[in-house]
PDB file of C-alpha atoms in Angstrom:
ATOM      1  CA  MET A1101     -19.659  31.721  18.893  1.00 69.00           C
ATOM      2  CA  ASN A1102     -19.385  27.997  19.571  1.00 74.00           C
ATOM      3  CA  CYS A1103     -17.139  25.437  17.902  1.00 75.00           C
ATOM      4  CA  LYS A1104     -19.050  23.629  15.157  1.00 67.00           C
ATOM      5  CA  ASN A1105     -17.289  20.361  16.000  1.00 75.00           C
ATOM      6  CA  CYS A1106     -17.411  20.107  19.824  1.00 79.00           C
ATOM      7  CA  ASP A1107     -19.717  23.046  20.699  1.00 76.00           C
ATOM      8  CA  LYS A1108     -17.161  24.675  23.042  1.00 76.00           C
ATOM      9  CA  TYR A1109     -17.463  28.470  23.371  1.00 74.00           C
ATOM     10  CA  LEU A1110     -14.951  30.439  21.270  1.00 71.00           C
ATOM     11  CA  ASN A1111     -14.052  34.102  21.301  1.00 75.00           C
ATOM     12  CA  GLY A1112     -14.146  36.078  18.070  1.00 69.00           C
ATOM     13  CA  THR A1113     -10.378  36.080  17.523  1.00 70.00           C
ATOM     14  CA  GLN A1114      -9.730  32.351  17.823  1.00 70.00           C
ATOM     15  CA  LYS A1115      -8.609  30.514  14.687  1.00 71.00           C
ATOM     16  CA  PHE A1116      -8.565  27.080  16.311  1.00 76.00           C
ATOM     17  CA  CYS A1117     -10.674  25.470  19.035  1.00 75.00           C
ATOM     18  CA  ASP A1118      -8.821  25.087  22.360  1.00 72.00           C
ATOM     19  CA  ASP A1119     -10.705  21.898  23.136  1.00 73.00           C
ATOM     20  CA  CYS A1120     -10.734  19.778  19.952  1.00 73.00           C
ATOM     21  CA  GLY A1121      -8.168  21.669  17.842  1.00 68.00           C
ATOM     22  CA  ALA A1122     -10.484  22.110  14.867  1.00 66.00           C
ATOM     23  CA  LYS A1123      -9.952  25.068  12.574  1.00 69.00           C
ATOM     24  CA  VAL A1124     -12.589  27.785  12.926  1.00 70.00           C
ATOM     25  CA  ILE A1125     -14.450  28.116   9.620  1.00 69.00           C
ATOM     26  CA  GLN A1126     -16.355  31.367   9.251  1.00 67.00           C
ATOM     27  CA  ASN A1127     -16.747  31.656   5.483  1.00 65.00           C
ATOM     28  CA  ARG A1128     -19.283  29.816   3.377  1.00 64.00           C
ATOM     29  CA  LEU A1129     -17.990  27.414   0.758  1.00 61.00           C
ATOM     30  CA  THR A1130     -17.202  29.020  -2.576  1.00 71.00           C
ATOM     31  CA  PRO A1131     -15.177  27.648  -5.521  1.00 73.00           C
ATOM     32  CA  LYS A1132     -12.230  29.844  -4.473  1.00 69.00           C
ATOM     33  CA  ILE A1133     -12.269  28.641  -0.839  1.00 67.00           C
ATOM     34  CA  LEU A1134     -12.719  25.002  -1.900  1.00 70.00           C
ATOM     35  CA  ALA A1135      -9.794  25.276  -4.340  1.00 68.00           C
ATOM     36  CA  ALA A1136      -7.635  26.832  -1.622  1.00 68.00           C
ATOM     37  CA  GLN A1137      -8.478  23.986   0.756  1.00 67.00           C
ATOM     38  CA  VAL A1138      -7.659  21.316  -1.849  1.00 64.00           C
ATOM     39  CA  ASN A1139      -4.365  23.091  -2.569  1.00 64.00           C
ATOM     40  CA  GLU A1140      -3.541  23.255   1.138  1.00 63.00           C
ATOM     41  CA  GLU A1141      -4.306  19.596   1.782  1.00 61.00           C
ATOM     42  CA  PHE A1142      -2.985  17.869  -1.341  1.00 58.00           C
ATOM     43  CA  ILE A1143      -1.098  20.126  -3.773  1.00 54.00           C
ATOM     44  CA  SER A1144       0.971  22.719  -1.935  1.00 53.00           C
ATOM     45  CA  ILE A1145       4.605  21.819  -1.399  1.00 46.00           C
ATOM     46  CA  ASP A1146       4.369  22.032   2.391  1.00 54.00           C
ATOM     47  CA  ASN A1147       1.315  19.817   2.871  1.00 75.00           C
ATOM     48  CA  LYS A1148       1.611  16.610   4.892  1.00 83.00           C
ATOM     49  CA  PHE A1149       0.729  14.232   2.076  1.00 87.00           C
ATOM     50  CA  LEU A1150       3.400  15.448  -0.337  1.00 88.00           C
ATOM     51  CA  LEU A1151       5.972  15.766   2.438  1.00 90.00           C
ATOM     52  CA  THR A1152       5.253  12.213   3.584  1.00 92.00           C
ATOM     53  CA  PHE A1153       5.462  10.906   0.012  1.00 93.00           C
ATOM     54  CA  ILE A1154       8.827  12.595  -0.631  1.00 93.00           C
ATOM     55  CA  ASP A1155      10.411  11.725   2.708  1.00 94.00           C
ATOM     56  CA  LEU A1156       9.407   8.068   2.439  1.00 95.00           C
ATOM     57  CA  PHE A1157      11.903   8.026  -0.428  1.00 94.00           C
ATOM     58  CA  LYS A1158      14.506  10.393   0.997  1.00 93.00           C
ATOM     59  CA  LYS A1159      14.499   9.306   4.649  1.00 93.00           C
ATOM     60  CA  PRO A1160      11.907   6.586   5.345  1.00 95.00           C
ATOM     61  CA  GLU A1161      13.398   5.897   8.775  1.00 94.00           C
ATOM     62  CA  VAL A1162      12.490   9.434   9.893  1.00 94.00           C
ATOM     63  CA  VAL A1163       8.849   9.034   8.820  1.00 94.00           C
ATOM     64  CA  ILE A1164       8.317   5.491  10.115  1.00 95.00           C
ATOM     65  CA  ASP A1165      10.438   5.508  13.262  1.00 93.00           C
ATOM     66  CA  GLY A1166       9.198   9.005  14.077  1.00 92.00           C
ATOM     67  CA  TYR A1167       5.575   7.880  13.897  1.00 93.00           C
ATOM     68  CA  ILE A1168       6.291   4.804  16.009  1.00 92.00           C
ATOM     69  CA  HIS A1169       7.910   6.938  18.713  1.00 90.00           C
ATOM     70  CA  GLY A1170       5.223   9.613  18.759  1.00 87.00           C
ATOM     71  CA  THR A1171       6.221  12.244  16.140  1.00 81.00           C
ATOM     72  CA  ARG A1172       2.851  12.516  14.395  1.00 78.00           C
ATOM     73  CA  LYS A1173       2.359  16.150  13.428  1.00 81.00           C
ATOM     74  CA  LYS A1174       4.846  16.594  10.608  1.00 84.00           C
ATOM     75  CA  TYR A1175       3.759  13.617   8.493  1.00 90.00           C
ATOM     76  CA  ILE A1176       0.385  12.219   7.565  1.00 90.00           C
ATOM     77  CA  ASP A1177      -1.076   9.498   9.805  1.00 90.00           C
ATOM     78  CA  VAL A1178      -0.223   5.977   8.624  1.00 93.00           C
ATOM     79  CA  LEU A1179      -3.848   4.819   8.336  1.00 92.00           C
ATOM     80  CA  GLN A1180      -4.860   7.974   6.498  1.00 90.00           C
ATOM     81  CA  TYR A1181      -1.928   7.564   4.130  1.00 93.00           C
ATOM     82  CA  PHE A1182      -2.885   3.947   3.462  1.00 94.00           C
ATOM     83  CA  ALA A1183      -6.515   4.979   2.868  1.00 92.00           C
ATOM     84  CA  ILE A1184      -5.389   7.587   0.309  1.00 91.00           C
ATOM     85  CA  SER A1185      -3.322   4.935  -1.464  1.00 92.00           C
ATOM     86  CA  LEU A1186      -6.354   2.629  -1.682  1.00 91.00           C
ATOM     87  CA  THR A1187      -8.377   5.502  -3.136  1.00 90.00           C
ATOM     88  CA  LEU A1188      -5.756   6.003  -5.862  1.00 89.00           C
ATOM     89  CA  ALA A1189      -5.755   2.256  -6.512  1.00 87.00           C
ATOM     90  CA  GLY A1190      -9.541   2.390  -6.873  1.00 86.00           C
ATOM     91  CA  ILE A1191      -9.208   5.210  -9.413  1.00 85.00           C
ATOM     92  CA  GLN A1192      -6.636   3.129 -11.291  1.00 81.00           C
ATOM     93  CA  VAL A1193      -9.002   0.124 -11.429  1.00 79.00           C
ATOM     94  CA  PHE A1194     -11.898   2.333 -12.571  1.00 81.00           C
ATOM     95  CA  LEU A1195      -9.831   3.816 -15.400  1.00 78.00           C
ATOM     96  CA  MET A1196      -8.594   0.395 -16.493  1.00 73.00           C
ATOM     97  CA  GLN A1197     -12.059  -1.133 -16.532  1.00 73.00           C
ATOM     98  CA  THR A1198     -13.605   1.890 -18.232  1.00 75.00           C
ATOM     99  CA  PHE A1199     -11.018   3.139 -20.721  1.00 70.00           C
ATOM    100  CA  PHE A1200      -8.271   0.496 -20.860  1.00 63.00           C
ATOM    101  CA  LYS A1201     -10.218  -2.769 -20.654  1.00 63.00           C
ATOM    102  CA  GLU A1202      -8.019  -4.379 -23.302  1.00 62.00           C
ATOM    103  CA  SER A1203      -5.002  -3.875 -21.021  1.00 56.00           C
ATOM    104  CA  LEU A1204      -6.393  -6.543 -18.664  1.00 54.00           C
ATOM    105  CA  GLU A1205      -6.252  -9.216 -21.361  1.00 53.00           C
ATOM    106  CA  PHE A1206      -3.406 -11.471 -22.425  1.00 49.00           C
ATOM    107  CA  SER A1207      -1.851 -10.893 -25.813  1.00 48.00           C
ATOM    108  CA  PRO A1208      -3.137 -13.237 -28.610  1.00 50.00           C
ATOM    109  CA  GLU A1209       0.183 -15.123 -28.626  1.00 47.00           C
ATOM    110  CA  ILE A1210       0.034 -15.876 -24.887  1.00 45.00           C
ATOM    111  CA  MET A1211      -3.650 -16.810 -25.100  1.00 46.00           C
ATOM    112  CA  LYS A1212      -2.923 -19.262 -27.905  1.00 51.00           C
ATOM    113  CA  ALA A1213      -0.177 -20.907 -25.842  1.00 49.00           C
ATOM    114  CA  ILE A1214      -2.463 -21.190 -22.794  1.00 44.00           C
ATOM    115  CA  GLU A1215      -5.343 -22.654 -24.782  1.00 49.00           C
ATOM    116  CA  SER A1216      -3.062 -25.270 -26.333  1.00 54.00           C
ATOM    117  CA  SER A1217      -2.163 -26.636 -22.882  1.00 50.00           C
ATOM    118  CA  SER A1218      -4.479 -29.420 -21.716  1.00 45.00           C
ATOM    119  CA  SER A1219      -3.705 -28.614 -18.071  1.00 47.00           C
ATOM    120  CA  GLN A1220      -5.407 -25.242 -18.518  1.00 48.00           C
ATOM    121  CA  LYS A1221      -8.818 -26.715 -19.337  1.00 48.00           C
ATOM    122  CA  HIS A1222     -10.435 -25.481 -16.138  1.00 49.00           C
ATOM    123  CA  ASN A1223      -8.273 -22.417 -15.609  1.00 50.00           C
ATOM    124  CA  PRO A1224     -10.591 -19.593 -14.333  1.00 47.00           C
ATOM    125  CA  PHE A1225      -8.377 -17.026 -16.070  1.00 45.00           C
ATOM    126  CA  LEU A1226      -8.399 -18.832 -19.412  1.00 46.00           C
ATOM    127  CA  ASN A1227     -10.358 -16.016 -21.012  1.00 48.00           C
ATOM    128  CA  GLY A1228      -7.554 -13.615 -20.046  1.00 46.00           C
ATOM    129  CA  ASP A1229     -10.039 -11.334 -18.300  1.00 47.00           C
ATOM    130  CA  PHE A1230      -8.856 -10.055 -14.907  1.00 50.00           C
ATOM    131  CA  ASP A1231     -11.910  -7.927 -14.108  1.00 52.00           C
ATOM    132  CA  GLN A1232     -12.822  -9.935 -11.015  1.00 53.00           C
ATOM    133  CA  LEU A1233      -9.261  -9.870  -9.702  1.00 53.00           C
ATOM    134  CA  SER A1234      -8.851  -6.128 -10.268  1.00 55.00           C
ATOM    135  CA  GLN A1235     -12.185  -5.378  -8.593  1.00 61.00           C
ATOM    136  CA  HIS A1236     -10.834  -6.911  -5.375  1.00 69.00           C
ATOM    137  CA  GLN A1237      -7.438  -5.258  -5.659  1.00 73.00           C
ATOM    138  CA  GLY A1238      -8.001  -3.044  -2.619  1.00 72.00           C
ATOM    139  CA  LEU A1239      -9.014  -6.016  -0.477  1.00 81.00           C
ATOM    140  CA  ILE A1240      -5.908  -7.901  -1.611  1.00 82.00           C
ATOM    141  CA  TYR A1241      -3.726  -4.955  -0.608  1.00 86.00           C
ATOM    142  CA  ILE A1242      -5.341  -4.832   2.834  1.00 87.00           C
ATOM    143  CA  LEU A1243      -5.019  -8.578   3.460  1.00 88.00           C
ATOM    144  CA  THR A1244      -1.350  -8.772   2.447  1.00 90.00           C
ATOM    145  CA  VAL A1245      -0.187  -6.100   4.925  1.00 93.00           C
ATOM    146  CA  PRO A1246      -0.569  -8.242   8.101  1.00 94.00           C
ATOM    147  CA  PHE A1247       1.345 -11.079   6.435  1.00 93.00           C
ATOM    148  CA  SER A1248       4.215  -8.846   5.375  1.00 94.00           C
ATOM    149  CA  ALA A1249       4.259  -7.364   8.899  1.00 95.00           C
ATOM    150  CA  LEU A1250       4.381 -10.871  10.354  1.00 95.00           C
ATOM    151  CA  ALA A1251       7.291 -11.707   8.039  1.00 95.00           C
ATOM    152  CA  THR A1252       9.383  -8.670   9.004  1.00 95.00           C
ATOM    153  CA  TRP A1253       8.577  -9.102  12.698  1.00 95.00           C
ATOM    154  CA  LEU A1254       9.456 -12.815  12.752  1.00 94.00           C
ATOM    155  CA  GLY A1255      12.482 -12.321  10.514  1.00 94.00           C
ATOM    156  CA  TYR A1256      14.110  -9.643  12.634  1.00 94.00           C
ATOM    157  CA  TYR A1257      12.965 -11.286  15.888  1.00 93.00           C
ATOM    158  CA  PHE A1258      14.706 -14.554  15.004  1.00 93.00           C
ATOM    159  CA  LEU A1259      17.819 -12.574  14.066  1.00 92.00           C
ATOM    160  CA  GLY A1260      17.860 -10.910  17.474  1.00 90.00           C
ATOM    161  CA  VAL A1261      16.467  -7.502  16.467  1.00 90.00           C
ATOM    162  CA  LYS A1262      13.556  -7.037  18.874  1.00 87.00           C
ATOM    163  CA  HIS A1263      13.156  -3.292  19.395  1.00 84.00           C
ATOM    164  CA  TYR A1264       9.926  -3.183  17.315  1.00 93.00           C
ATOM    165  CA  ASN A1265       6.860  -5.182  18.339  1.00 94.00           C
ATOM    166  CA  PHE A1266       4.357  -6.639  15.848  1.00 95.00           C
ATOM    167  CA  THR A1267       2.133  -3.533  15.842  1.00 94.00           C
ATOM    168  CA  GLU A1268       5.132  -1.339  15.065  1.00 95.00           C
ATOM    169  CA  HIS A1269       6.079  -3.682  12.220  1.00 96.00           C
ATOM    170  CA  LEU A1270       2.500  -3.261  11.042  1.00 96.00           C
ATOM    171  CA  VAL A1271       3.056   0.517  10.888  1.00 95.00           C
ATOM    172  CA  LEU A1272       6.265  -0.066   8.924  1.00 96.00           C
ATOM    173  CA  ASN A1273       4.485  -2.243   6.382  1.00 96.00           C
ATOM    174  CA  LEU A1274       1.465   0.064   6.123  1.00 96.00           C
ATOM    175  CA  TYR A1275       3.697   2.997   5.190  1.00 96.00           C
ATOM    176  CA  TYR A1276       5.685   0.857   2.758  1.00 95.00           C
ATOM    177  CA  SER A1277       2.575  -0.671   1.170  1.00 95.00           C
ATOM    178  CA  ALA A1278       0.866   2.706   0.844  1.00 95.00           C
ATOM    179  CA  GLN A1279       3.925   4.150  -0.895  1.00 95.00           C
ATOM    180  CA  ILE A1280       4.085   1.203  -3.306  1.00 93.00           C
ATOM    181  CA  ILE A1281       0.349   1.339  -4.038  1.00 92.00           C
ATOM    182  CA  ILE A1282       0.554   5.058  -4.824  1.00 93.00           C
ATOM    183  CA  ILE A1283       3.570   4.606  -7.105  1.00 91.00           C
ATOM    184  CA  THR A1284       1.982   1.577  -8.808  1.00 87.00           C
ATOM    185  CA  ALA A1285      -1.278   3.424  -9.417  1.00 86.00           C
ATOM    186  CA  ILE A1286       0.438   6.511 -10.826  1.00 86.00           C
ATOM    187  CA  PHE A1287       2.824   4.624 -13.119  1.00 83.00           C
ATOM    188  CA  SER A1288       0.147   2.153 -14.221  1.00 79.00           C
ATOM    189  CA  ILE A1289      -2.077   4.990 -15.379  1.00 79.00           C
ATOM    190  CA  LEU A1290       0.833   6.730 -17.125  1.00 81.00           C
ATOM    191  CA  PHE A1291       2.000   3.545 -18.870  1.00 77.00           C
ATOM    192  CA  LEU A1292      -1.533   2.653 -19.920  1.00 74.00           C
ATOM    193  CA  LEU A1293      -1.846   6.050 -21.584  1.00 76.00           C
ATOM    194  CA  PHE A1294       1.046   4.922 -23.795  1.00 74.00           C
ATOM    195  CA  GLY A1295      -0.775   1.713 -24.684  1.00 70.00           C
ATOM    196  CA  LEU A1296       1.248  -0.771 -22.599  1.00 67.00           C
ATOM    197  CA  ASN A1297      -0.427  -3.967 -21.407  1.00 65.00           C
ATOM    198  CA  TYR A1298      -1.176  -4.001 -17.669  1.00 64.00           C
ATOM    199  CA  LEU A1299       0.568  -7.352 -17.191  1.00 67.00           C
ATOM    200  CA  ILE A1300       3.720  -5.875 -18.715  1.00 69.00           C
ATOM    201  CA  VAL A1301       3.383  -2.801 -16.504  1.00 68.00           C
ATOM    202  CA  SER A1302       3.002  -4.997 -13.405  1.00 70.00           C
ATOM    203  CA  THR A1303       6.123  -6.940 -14.333  1.00 74.00           C
ATOM    204  CA  ILE A1304       8.121  -3.732 -14.833  1.00 75.00           C
ATOM    205  CA  ILE A1305       7.043  -2.354 -11.460  1.00 78.00           C
ATOM    206  CA  THR A1306       7.559  -5.559  -9.433  1.00 82.00           C
ATOM    207  CA  LEU A1307      11.373  -5.479  -9.181  1.00 84.00           C
ATOM    208  CA  PRO A1308      11.596  -1.819  -8.032  1.00 88.00           C
ATOM    209  CA  THR A1309       9.062  -2.563  -5.264  1.00 90.00           C
ATOM    210  CA  PHE A1310      11.355  -5.238  -3.796  1.00 92.00           C
ATOM    211  CA  ILE A1311      14.373  -2.945  -4.133  1.00 93.00           C
ATOM    212  CA  TYR A1312      12.477  -0.177  -2.329  1.00 95.00           C
ATOM    213  CA  PHE A1313      11.439  -2.595   0.458  1.00 95.00           C
ATOM    214  CA  PHE A1314      15.112  -3.538   0.909  1.00 96.00           C
ATOM    215  CA  TYR A1315      16.023   0.166   0.993  1.00 96.00           C
ATOM    216  CA  VAL A1316      13.387   0.930   3.654  1.00 95.00           C
ATOM    217  CA  LEU A1317      14.493  -1.935   5.894  1.00 95.00           C
ATOM    218  CA  LYS A1318      18.163  -1.044   5.507  1.00 95.00           C
ATOM    219  CA  ARG A1319      17.554   2.602   6.423  1.00 95.00           C
ATOM    220  CA  LEU A1320      15.206   1.781   9.282  1.00 94.00           C
ATOM    221  CA  PHE A1321      17.425  -0.832  10.952  1.00 94.00           C
ATOM    222  CA  LYS A1322      20.693   0.942  10.037  1.00 92.00           C
ATOM    223  CA  ASP A1323      22.424  -2.204   8.750  1.00 92.00           C
ATOM    224  CA  SER A1324      25.460  -2.459   6.532  1.00 93.00           C
ATOM    225  CA  PHE A1325      24.739  -3.413   2.931  1.00 94.00           C
ATOM    226  CA  TRP A1326      25.483  -7.140   3.203  1.00 94.00           C
ATOM    227  CA  ASP A1327      23.794  -7.482   6.596  1.00 94.00           C
ATOM    228  CA  ALA A1328      20.743  -5.811   5.111  1.00 94.00           C
ATOM    229  CA  VAL A1329      20.810  -8.177   2.111  1.00 95.00           C
ATOM    230  CA  ALA A1330      20.999 -11.252   4.361  1.00 95.00           C
ATOM    231  CA  LYS A1331      18.157 -10.039   6.589  1.00 94.00           C
ATOM    232  CA  PHE A1332      16.043  -9.053   3.600  1.00 95.00           C
ATOM    233  CA  LEU A1333      16.408 -12.493   2.005  1.00 95.00           C
ATOM    234  CA  PHE A1334      15.491 -14.128   5.321  1.00 95.00           C
ATOM    235  CA  VAL A1335      12.389 -11.934   5.613  1.00 95.00           C
ATOM    236  CA  MET A1336      11.387 -12.786   2.022  1.00 95.00           C
ATOM    237  CA  LEU A1337      11.851 -16.492   2.772  1.00 96.00           C
ATOM    238  CA  ILE A1338       9.490 -16.203   5.749  1.00 95.00           C
ATOM    239  CA  TYR A1339       7.031 -14.100   3.715  1.00 93.00           C
ATOM    240  CA  PHE A1340       6.714 -16.637   0.914  1.00 93.00           C
ATOM    241  CA  GLY A1341       6.768 -19.462   3.457  1.00 93.00           C
ATOM    242  CA  ILE A1342       3.695 -17.959   5.140  1.00 92.00           C
ATOM    243  CA  PHE A1343       1.790 -18.071   1.849  1.00 88.00           C
ATOM    244  CA  VAL A1344       2.918 -21.644   1.206  1.00 92.00           C
ATOM    245  CA  VAL A1345       1.559 -22.653   4.611  1.00 91.00           C
ATOM    246  CA  ILE A1346      -1.701 -20.774   3.961  1.00 88.00           C
ATOM    247  CA  GLY A1347      -1.986 -22.484   0.584  1.00 88.00           C
ATOM    248  CA  LEU A1348      -1.450 -25.928   2.114  1.00 91.00           C
ATOM    249  CA  ILE A1349      -3.986 -25.266   4.866  1.00 91.00           C
ATOM    250  CA  THR A1350      -6.510 -24.046   2.269  1.00 88.00           C
ATOM    251  CA  LEU A1351      -5.906 -27.155   0.155  1.00 89.00           C
ATOM    252  CA  ILE A1352      -6.379 -29.452   3.156  1.00 91.00           C
ATOM    253  CA  VAL A1353      -9.624 -27.684   4.133  1.00 88.00           C
ATOM    254  CA  VAL A1354     -10.955 -27.971   0.578  1.00 86.00           C
ATOM    255  CA  LEU A1355     -10.060 -31.672   0.414  1.00 87.00           C
ATOM    256  CA  VAL A1356     -11.730 -32.304   3.777  1.00 86.00           C
ATOM    257  CA  ILE A1357     -14.892 -30.498   2.639  1.00 85.00           C
ATOM    258  CA  LEU A1358     -14.964 -32.507  -0.597  1.00 83.00           C
ATOM    259  CA  PHE A1359     -14.448 -35.748   1.338  1.00 82.00           C
ATOM    260  CA  VAL A1360     -17.232 -34.928   3.821  1.00 82.00           C
ATOM    261  CA  ASN A1361     -19.622 -34.030   0.986  1.00 81.00           C
ATOM    262  CA  LYS A1362     -19.033 -37.437  -0.628  1.00 76.00           C
ATOM    263  CA  LEU A1363     -19.975 -39.282   2.583  1.00 70.00           C
TER     264      LEU A1363
END
């Protein structure tokens, strides 16, 4: 018998391929086998996904620092974990747009206040409909990770902590972002089932995400509480500064384009 993945010859007693490491599958798919595989990969208490999810709360430094330094069997791969989080976010958006569409709208009181403001005449969100924004939620998550990685890398670099390079800070922020996306998706769906507005849900979840980010950085860099607070605030200052710079550059580009078009 040959391996179905790399075509290497296997003897009849092998359970895994010596060459590519793939599991030898001899049975045809049945509902029972498919259910067992789903349980093994995502539900059982000893699977990598659940273990990674739990330990990113209990001991995030073990998961993140371990992956950076080559321990990559016990926990799920960082890119795979981030991909799973984006899938859950996609499910969240689908449910909101299909069953909880009203949750994406402002309350009548807030809408009335917005409409009464003359400065909001050309506001693209004046109708209170965030369908377009939510449809690009996954892309927004992906684009923000490099900026948060740049902020942590620059922040700790300027403070003299240089034992992680930019790519390793990217791993840190991918794990953190994936964990936050998963938690946000799960709690958003649960809160929406109770009829809460999505904007309210987002506000409730925002503060814990910053607290968790502080917790991850403190555990990973093994700082005292006040040192961790100071470094965290410095990182946040750089993070928001990056977006201010991007906003200014975008504004300048737009103004230049408008000026050129008038010539």
